[in-house]
PDB file of C-alpha atoms in Angstrom:
ATOM      1  CA  MET W   8     -66.358  27.760 -42.327  1.00  0.00           C
ATOM      2  CA  LYS W   9     -70.106  29.306 -42.922  1.00  0.00           C
ATOM      3  CA  GLU W  10     -70.061  30.914 -39.125  1.00  0.00           C
ATOM      4  CA  GLY W  11     -67.679  32.674 -37.244  1.00  0.00           C
ATOM      5  CA  PRO W  12     -65.011  35.331 -37.751  1.00  0.00           C
ATOM      6  CA  ASP W  13     -64.089  35.757 -41.143  1.00  0.00           C
ATOM      7  CA  ILE W  14     -60.193  35.390 -41.398  1.00  0.00           C
ATOM      8  CA  ALA W  15     -60.295  34.963 -45.049  1.00  0.00           C
ATOM      9  CA  GLN W  16     -61.511  38.666 -45.505  1.00  0.00           C
ATOM     10  CA  ILE W  17     -58.378  40.030 -43.441  1.00  0.00           C
ATOM     11  CA  GLY W  18     -56.307  37.873 -45.017  1.00  0.00           C
ATOM     12  CA  ALA W  19     -57.159  39.154 -48.422  1.00  0.00           C
ATOM     13  CA  LEU W  20     -56.685  42.727 -47.123  1.00  0.00           C
ATOM     14  CA  ILE W  21     -53.236  42.190 -45.881  1.00  0.00           C
ATOM     15  CA  GLY W  22     -52.276  39.606 -48.584  1.00  0.00           C
ATOM     16  CA  ASP W  23     -51.887  42.277 -51.549  1.00  0.00           C
ATOM     17  CA  PRO W  24     -47.999  43.049 -51.676  1.00  0.00           C
ATOM     18  CA  ALA W  25     -48.711  46.968 -51.865  1.00  0.00           C
ATOM     19  CA  ARG W  26     -51.249  46.908 -49.104  1.00  0.00           C
ATOM     20  CA  ALA W  27     -48.859  44.618 -46.965  1.00  0.00           C
ATOM     21  CA  ASN W  28     -45.791  47.099 -47.407  1.00  0.00           C
ATOM     22  CA  MET W  29     -48.362  50.285 -46.478  1.00  0.00           C
ATOM     23  CA  LEU W  30     -49.174  48.423 -43.372  1.00  0.00           C
ATOM     24  CA  ALA W  31     -45.740  47.507 -42.376  1.00  0.00           C
ATOM     25  CA  ALA W  32     -44.743  51.236 -42.776  1.00  0.00           C
ATOM     26  CA  LEU W  33     -47.402  52.422 -40.475  1.00  0.00           C
ATOM     27  CA  SER W  34     -46.416  49.876 -37.611  1.00  0.00           C
ATOM     28  CA  GLY W  35     -43.760  52.163 -36.914  1.00  0.00           C
ATOM     29  CA  GLY W  36     -46.531  54.405 -35.155  1.00  0.00           C
ATOM     30  CA  ARG W  37     -46.293  57.433 -37.351  1.00  0.00           C
ATOM     31  CA  ALA W  38     -49.672  58.708 -39.698  1.00  0.00           C
ATOM     32  CA  LEU W  39     -48.706  58.984 -43.151  1.00  0.00           C
ATOM     33  CA  THR W  40     -50.092  60.682 -46.091  1.00  0.00           C
ATOM     34  CA  ALA W  41     -51.520  58.737 -48.972  1.00  0.00           C
ATOM     35  CA  THR W  42     -48.780  60.461 -51.078  1.00  0.00           C
ATOM     36  CA  GLU W  43     -46.071  58.825 -48.841  1.00  0.00           C
ATOM     37  CA  LEU W  44     -48.060  55.498 -48.758  1.00  0.00           C
ATOM     38  CA  ALA W  45     -47.868  55.324 -52.285  1.00  0.00           C
ATOM     39  CA  ALA W  46     -44.130  55.284 -52.560  1.00  0.00           C
ATOM     40  CA  VAL W  47     -43.738  52.661 -49.830  1.00  0.00           C
ATOM     41  CA  GLY W  48     -46.142  50.710 -51.933  1.00  0.00           C
ATOM     42  CA  GLY W  49     -44.513  51.391 -55.033  1.00  0.00           C
ATOM     43  CA  ILE W  50     -47.806  52.281 -56.864  1.00  0.00           C
ATOM     44  CA  THR W  51     -49.775  55.534 -57.990  1.00  0.00           C
ATOM     45  CA  LEU W  52     -51.622  57.569 -55.897  1.00  0.00           C
ATOM     46  CA  GLN W  53     -54.845  56.750 -57.367  1.00  0.00           C
ATOM     47  CA  THR W  54     -54.195  53.255 -56.747  1.00  0.00           C
ATOM     48  CA  ALA W  55     -52.924  54.027 -53.137  1.00  0.00           C
ATOM     49  CA  SER W  56     -56.105  55.697 -52.450  1.00  0.00           C
ATOM     50  CA  THR W  57     -58.109  52.392 -53.715  1.00  0.00           C
ATOM     51  CA  HIS W  58     -56.083  50.498 -51.075  1.00  0.00           C
ATOM     52  CA  LEU W  59     -56.277  52.655 -48.332  1.00  0.00           C
ATOM     53  CA  ALA W  60     -60.286  53.000 -48.665  1.00  0.00           C
ATOM     54  CA  LYS W  61     -60.216  48.987 -48.561  1.00  0.00           C
ATOM     55  CA  LEU W  62     -58.000  48.890 -45.349  1.00  0.00           C
ATOM     56  CA  GLN W  63     -60.052  51.361 -43.674  1.00  0.00           C
ATOM     57  CA  THR W  64     -63.272  49.683 -44.698  1.00  0.00           C
ATOM     58  CA  GLY W  65     -61.905  46.455 -43.212  1.00  0.00           C
ATOM     59  CA  GLY W  66     -60.981  48.135 -40.144  1.00  0.00           C
ATOM     60  CA  LEU W  67     -57.322  47.937 -40.298  1.00  0.00           C
ATOM     61  CA  LEU W  68     -56.849  51.847 -40.695  1.00  0.00           C
ATOM     62  CA  THR W  69     -58.090  54.934 -39.179  1.00  0.00           C
ATOM     63  CA  GLN W  70     -57.863  58.505 -41.048  1.00  0.00           C
ATOM     64  CA  ARG W  71     -57.621  61.835 -39.886  1.00  0.00           C
ATOM     65  CA  LYS W  72     -57.540  65.241 -41.338  1.00  0.00           C
ATOM     66  CA  GLN W  73     -55.086  67.981 -40.773  1.00  0.00           C
ATOM     67  CA  GLY W  74     -55.662  71.020 -42.845  1.00  0.00           C
ATOM     68  CA  ARG W  75     -55.881  69.974 -46.457  1.00  0.00           C
ATOM     69  CA  HIS W  76     -53.859  66.938 -45.889  1.00  0.00           C
ATOM     70  CA  ARG W  77     -55.396  63.202 -44.628  1.00  0.00           C
ATOM     71  CA  TYR W  78     -53.110  61.038 -42.768  1.00  0.00           C
ATOM     72  CA  PHE W  79     -53.595  57.255 -42.272  1.00  0.00           C
ATOM     73  CA  ALA W  80     -52.583  55.135 -39.357  1.00  0.00           C
ATOM     74  CA  LEU W  81     -53.044  51.876 -37.894  1.00  0.00           C
ATOM     75  CA  ALA W  82     -56.597  51.332 -36.413  1.00  0.00           C
ATOM     76  CA  ASP W  83     -55.182  50.313 -32.870  1.00  0.00           C
ATOM     77  CA  GLU W  84     -52.542  48.421 -30.907  1.00  0.00           C
ATOM     78  CA  ALA W  85     -54.205  45.278 -31.939  1.00  0.00           C
ATOM     79  CA  THR W  86     -53.776  45.903 -35.438  1.00  0.00           C
ATOM     80  CA  ALA W  87     -49.888  46.786 -35.061  1.00  0.00           C
ATOM     81  CA  ARG W  88     -49.450  43.230 -33.131  1.00  0.00           C
ATOM     82  CA  LEU W  89     -51.285  41.332 -36.138  1.00  0.00           C
ATOM     83  CA  ILE W  90     -48.728  42.821 -38.286  1.00  0.00           C
ATOM     84  CA  GLU W  91     -45.822  42.431 -36.211  1.00  0.00           C
ATOM     85  CA  SER W  92     -46.854  38.695 -35.672  1.00  0.00           C
ATOM     86  CA  MET W  93     -47.192  37.937 -39.139  1.00  0.00           C
ATOM     87  CA  MET W  94     -43.903  39.274 -39.995  1.00  0.00           C
ATOM     88  CA  GLY W  95     -42.674  36.967 -37.235  1.00  0.00           C
ATOM     89  CA  PHE W  96     -44.512  33.892 -38.677  1.00  0.00           C
ATOM     90  CA  ALA W  97     -43.424  34.850 -42.127  1.00  0.00           C
ATOM     91  CA  ALA W  98     -39.540  35.057 -41.125  1.00  0.00           C
ATOM     92  CA  SER W  99     -39.745  31.647 -39.103  1.00  0.00           C
ATOM     93  CA  ARG W 100     -41.075  29.971 -42.486  1.00  0.00           C
ATOM     94  CA  GLY W 101     -38.264  31.483 -44.595  1.00  0.00           C
ATOM     95  CA  HIS W 102     -40.290  33.972 -46.247  1.00  0.00           C
ATOM     96  CA  LEU W 103     -38.021  36.849 -46.451  1.00  0.00           C
ATOM     97  CA  ARG W 104     -37.369  39.857 -48.391  1.00  0.00           C
ATOM     98  CA  HIS W 105     -33.874  40.998 -49.323  1.00  0.00           C
ATOM     99  CA  ARG W 106     -34.204  44.420 -50.540  1.00  0.00           C
ATOM    100  CA  MET W 107     -33.775  46.404 -46.926  1.00  0.00           C
ATOM    101  CA  GLY W 108     -30.223  47.087 -47.531  1.00  0.00           C
ATOM    102  CA  PRO W 109     -28.087  48.940 -45.054  1.00  0.00           C
ATOM    103  CA  LYS W 110     -31.157  49.774 -42.771  1.00  0.00           C
ATOM    104  CA  GLU W 111     -31.575  46.112 -42.026  1.00  0.00           C
ATOM    105  CA  PRO W 112     -28.979  45.784 -39.021  1.00  0.00           C
ATOM    106  CA  ALA W 113     -30.117  48.766 -37.563  1.00  0.00           C
ATOM    107  CA  LEU W 114     -33.891  47.629 -37.652  1.00  0.00           C
ATOM    108  CA  ARG W 115     -32.869  44.207 -36.199  1.00  0.00           C
ATOM    109  CA  LYS W 116     -31.190  46.040 -33.279  1.00  0.00           C
ATOM    110  CA  ALA W 117     -33.497  48.405 -32.207  1.00  0.00           C
ATOM    111  CA  ARG W 118     -36.935  49.753 -33.878  1.00  0.00           C
ATOM    112  CA  ILE W 119     -40.237  50.955 -33.054  1.00  0.00           C
ATOM    113  CA  CYS W 120     -43.269  48.547 -33.148  1.00  0.00           C
ATOM    114  CA  TYR W 121     -46.302  50.668 -33.336  1.00  0.00           C
ATOM    115  CA  ASP W 122     -45.193  52.708 -29.920  1.00  0.00           C
ATOM    116  CA  HIS W 123     -42.892  50.456 -28.109  1.00  0.00           C
ATOM    117  CA  LEU W 124     -39.010  49.074 -28.750  1.00  0.00           C
ATOM    118  CA  ALA W 125     -38.728  46.097 -30.691  1.00  0.00           C
ATOM    119  CA  GLY W 126     -35.853  44.236 -32.239  1.00  0.00           C
ATOM    120  CA  ASP W 127     -32.772  42.741 -30.183  1.00  0.00           C
ATOM    121  CA  TYR W 128     -32.939  45.607 -27.684  1.00  0.00           C
ATOM    122  CA  GLY W 129     -36.698  45.159 -27.121  1.00  0.00           C
ATOM    123  CA  VAL W 130     -36.432  41.512 -26.615  1.00  0.00           C
ATOM    124  CA  ARG W 131     -33.048  42.428 -24.085  1.00  0.00           C
ATOM    125  CA  MET W 132     -35.374  44.619 -22.295  1.00  0.00           C
ATOM    126  CA  LEU W 133     -38.102  42.091 -21.495  1.00  0.00           C
ATOM    127  CA  ASP W 134     -35.861  39.224 -20.750  1.00  0.00           C
ATOM    128  CA  SER W 135     -33.951  41.410 -18.051  1.00  0.00           C
ATOM    129  CA  LEU W 136     -36.959  42.491 -16.691  1.00  0.00           C
ATOM    130  CA  VAL W 137     -38.168  39.056 -16.228  1.00  0.00           C
ATOM    131  CA  ALA W 138     -34.711  37.574 -15.238  1.00  0.00           C
ATOM    132  CA  SER W 139     -34.392  40.615 -12.450  1.00  0.00           C
ATOM    133  CA  GLY W 140     -38.100  39.725 -11.051  1.00  0.00           C
ATOM    134  CA  ALA W 141     -39.328  42.912 -12.141  1.00  0.00           C
ATOM    135  CA  ILE W 142     -41.654  41.134 -14.588  1.00  0.00           C
ATOM    136  CA  ASP W 143     -43.484  37.936 -13.845  1.00  0.00           C
ATOM    137  CA  ALA W 144     -44.001  35.850 -17.076  1.00  0.00           C
ATOM    138  CA  LEU W 145     -46.317  33.056 -17.195  1.00  0.00           C
ATOM    139  CA  GLY W 146     -46.573  31.680 -20.937  1.00  0.00           C
ATOM    140  CA  GLU W 147     -47.483  35.162 -22.910  1.00  0.00           C
ATOM    141  CA  SER W 148     -49.038  37.024 -19.749  1.00  0.00           C
ATOM    142  CA  LEU W 149     -47.076  39.288 -18.128  1.00  0.00           C
ATOM    143  CA  SER W 150     -47.288  41.315 -14.810  1.00  0.00           C
ATOM    144  CA  VAL W 151     -45.251  43.847 -12.995  1.00  0.00           C
ATOM    145  CA  THR W 152     -44.209  42.624  -9.544  1.00  0.00           C
ATOM    146  CA  SER W 153     -43.767  45.025  -6.429  1.00  0.00           C
ATOM    147  CA  LYS W 154     -40.082  44.946  -6.928  1.00  0.00           C
ATOM    148  CA  GLY W 155     -40.645  45.738 -10.760  1.00  0.00           C
ATOM    149  CA  GLU W 156     -42.625  48.989  -9.459  1.00  0.00           C
ATOM    150  CA  SER W 157     -39.828  50.081  -7.263  1.00  0.00           C
ATOM    151  CA  GLN W 158     -37.173  49.211 -10.017  1.00  0.00           C
ATOM    152  CA  LEU W 159     -39.292  51.021 -12.865  1.00  0.00           C
ATOM    153  CA  LYS W 160     -39.690  53.891 -10.491  1.00  0.00           C
ATOM    154  CA  CYS W 161     -35.995  54.482 -10.356  1.00  0.00           C
ATOM    155  CA  ILE W 162     -35.674  54.596 -14.235  1.00  0.00           C
ATOM    156  CA  GLY W 163     -38.278  57.368 -14.087  1.00  0.00           C
ATOM    157  CA  VAL W 164     -41.349  55.208 -14.934  1.00  0.00           C
ATOM    158  CA  ASP W 165     -44.347  55.507 -12.385  1.00  0.00           C
ATOM    159  CA  ILE W 166     -46.474  52.452 -12.625  1.00  0.00           C
ATOM    160  CA  SER W 167     -49.289  54.036 -10.785  1.00  0.00           C
ATOM    161  CA  ASP W 168     -49.822  56.184 -13.456  1.00  0.00           C
ATOM    162  CA  LEU W 169     -50.054  53.741 -16.102  1.00  0.00           C
ATOM    163  CA  LYS W 170     -52.575  51.495 -14.002  1.00  0.00           C
ATOM    164  CA  SER W 171     -55.039  53.972 -14.296  1.00  0.00           C
ATOM    165  CA  SER W 172     -55.268  53.644 -18.115  1.00  0.00           C
ATOM    166  CA  ARG W 173     -57.567  51.044 -19.857  1.00  0.00           C
ATOM    167  CA  ARG W 174     -55.024  49.989 -21.841  1.00  0.00           C
ATOM    168  CA  PRO W 175     -53.224  46.862 -20.812  1.00  0.00           C
ATOM    169  CA  LEU W 176     -50.134  47.399 -18.557  1.00  0.00           C
ATOM    170  CA  CYS W 177     -47.803  44.855 -19.893  1.00  0.00           C
ATOM    171  CA  ARG W 178     -48.222  42.630 -23.080  1.00  0.00           C
ATOM    172  CA  SER W 179     -46.318  40.443 -24.767  1.00  0.00           C
ATOM    173  CA  CYS W 180     -45.575  40.952 -28.460  1.00  0.00           C
ATOM    174  CA  LEU W 181     -43.877  38.540 -31.054  1.00  0.00           C
ATOM    175  CA  ASP W 182     -40.876  40.304 -32.652  1.00  0.00           C
ATOM    176  CA  TRP W 183     -40.448  39.428 -36.161  1.00  0.00           C
ATOM    177  CA  SER W 184     -36.803  39.691 -36.387  1.00  0.00           C
ATOM    178  CA  GLU W 185     -35.816  37.813 -32.955  1.00  0.00           C
ATOM    179  CA  ARG W 186     -38.744  35.514 -33.184  1.00  0.00           C
ATOM    180  CA  ARG W 187     -39.295  35.988 -29.399  1.00  0.00           C
ATOM    181  CA  ALA W 188     -41.135  38.342 -27.274  1.00  0.00           C
ATOM    182  CA  HIS W 189     -40.575  41.940 -26.552  1.00  0.00           C
ATOM    183  CA  LEU W 190     -42.572  44.303 -24.239  1.00  0.00           C
ATOM    184  CA  ALA W 191     -45.645  46.154 -25.624  1.00  0.00           C
ATOM    185  CA  GLY W 192     -48.780  47.749 -23.492  1.00  0.00           C
ATOM    186  CA  SER W 193     -48.476  51.000 -21.784  1.00  0.00           C
ATOM    187  CA  LEU W 194     -45.393  49.970 -19.903  1.00  0.00           C
ATOM    188  CA  GLY W 195     -43.381  49.330 -23.086  1.00  0.00           C
ATOM    189  CA  LYS W 196     -44.739  52.639 -24.289  1.00  0.00           C
ATOM    190  CA  ALA W 197     -43.609  54.586 -21.239  1.00  0.00           C
ATOM    191  CA  LEU W 198     -40.066  52.837 -21.455  1.00  0.00           C
ATOM    192  CA  LEU W 199     -39.637  53.931 -25.015  1.00  0.00           C
ATOM    193  CA  SER W 200     -40.685  57.502 -24.420  1.00  0.00           C
ATOM    194  CA  ASN W 201     -38.412  57.645 -21.395  1.00  0.00           C
ATOM    195  CA  PHE W 202     -35.370  56.879 -23.381  1.00  0.00           C
ATOM    196  CA  PHE W 203     -36.493  59.427 -25.928  1.00  0.00           C
ATOM    197  CA  ASP W 204     -37.025  62.220 -23.173  1.00  0.00           C
ATOM    198  CA  LYS W 205     -33.863  61.509 -21.651  1.00  0.00           C
ATOM    199  CA  GLY W 206     -31.743  61.723 -24.989  1.00  0.00           C
ATOM    200  CA  TRP W 207     -30.718  58.270 -24.771  1.00  0.00           C
ATOM    201  CA  ALA W 208     -32.464  57.213 -28.280  1.00  0.00           C
ATOM    202  CA  ARG W 209     -34.088  58.979 -31.381  1.00  0.00           C
ATOM    203  CA  ARG W 210     -36.116  57.840 -33.863  1.00  0.00           C
ATOM    204  CA  THR W 211     -34.693  57.795 -37.465  1.00  0.00           C
ATOM    205  CA  ALA W 212     -36.494  59.794 -40.297  1.00  0.00           C
ATOM    206  CA  GLY W 213     -38.150  57.663 -42.830  1.00  0.00           C
ATOM    207  CA  SER W 214     -37.462  54.497 -40.835  1.00  0.00           C
ATOM    208  CA  ARG W 215     -38.606  52.435 -37.942  1.00  0.00           C
ATOM    209  CA  SER W 216     -35.190  51.958 -36.715  1.00  0.00           C
ATOM    210  CA  VAL W 217     -34.196  53.656 -33.451  1.00  0.00           C
ATOM    211  CA  ILE W 218     -30.766  55.023 -32.878  1.00  0.00           C
ATOM    212  CA  PHE W 219     -29.008  55.059 -29.216  1.00  0.00           C
ATOM    213  CA  SER W 220     -26.393  57.700 -28.682  1.00  0.00           C
ATOM    214  CA  PRO W 221     -23.071  56.245 -26.899  1.00  0.00           C
ATOM    215  CA  GLU W 222     -24.232  57.249 -23.529  1.00  0.00           C
ATOM    216  CA  GLY W 223     -27.723  56.003 -24.026  1.00  0.00           C
ATOM    217  CA  GLU W 224     -26.429  52.762 -25.220  1.00  0.00           C
ATOM    218  CA  ARG W 225     -24.221  52.600 -22.169  1.00  0.00           C
ATOM    219  CA  GLN W 226     -27.102  53.232 -19.667  1.00  0.00           C
ATOM    220  CA  PHE W 227     -29.449  50.931 -21.629  1.00  0.00           C
ATOM    221  CA  LEU W 228     -27.238  48.021 -21.457  1.00  0.00           C
ATOM    222  CA  SER W 229     -26.527  48.727 -17.942  1.00  0.00           C
ATOM    223  CA  LEU W 230     -29.992  48.597 -16.834  1.00  0.00           C
ATOM    224  CA  PHE W 231     -30.934  45.604 -19.109  1.00  0.00           C
ATOM    225  CA  PRO W 232     -27.661  43.311 -18.766  1.00  0.00           C
ATOM    226  CA  LEU W 233     -29.352  40.091 -19.879  1.00  0.00           C
ATOM    227  CA  GLU W 234     -28.649  39.648 -23.693  1.00  0.00           C
ATOM    228  CA  ALA W 235     -31.542  38.251 -25.873  1.00  0.00           C
TER     229      ALA W 235
END
């Protein structure tokens, strides 16, 4: 194709194994240093710096300085959705890696995708919200109903505050492990933050997995009873 978007350039940037590993690590929403990303990619710091420069030039990463350190993060939510959807596509075609070890069940159950909940619990949450009439789903298009606004306010999420944001309120995001949709957008972020604030769940150091406390799990399953 002589004109139009250059998908080959994006494909080449993501296609390198070391760069793919670094992008996957950053899809957890945390900014990481070049040293941390070098360890994730299994490469030297010098090589990692070269890869990071290419990803930044290609518009997939952003960089910020804090003191003497430089931190790298995904450029935006669209980049995170791209990485997550590619993971889902790869999994659906049988292109799987088998080096995740004991962390894999935890990642499949509940994990962070950029800034919202993914995995079995993420899919369960969206399915439950749709089944209860809180969210209308038309294909990949999602919208909060008036019933949903009241329901979510009882949980502690005020939709009126989120509507003022430029970011989409609801967005469907393909889940790589479940190969179905979970909830992204400002509502997805607000719900996950709510779970953290209430002490129902916590992040795991060095991982994208989200661990629910016994009480948090009981509350979550009660609020979102429909299994994925």
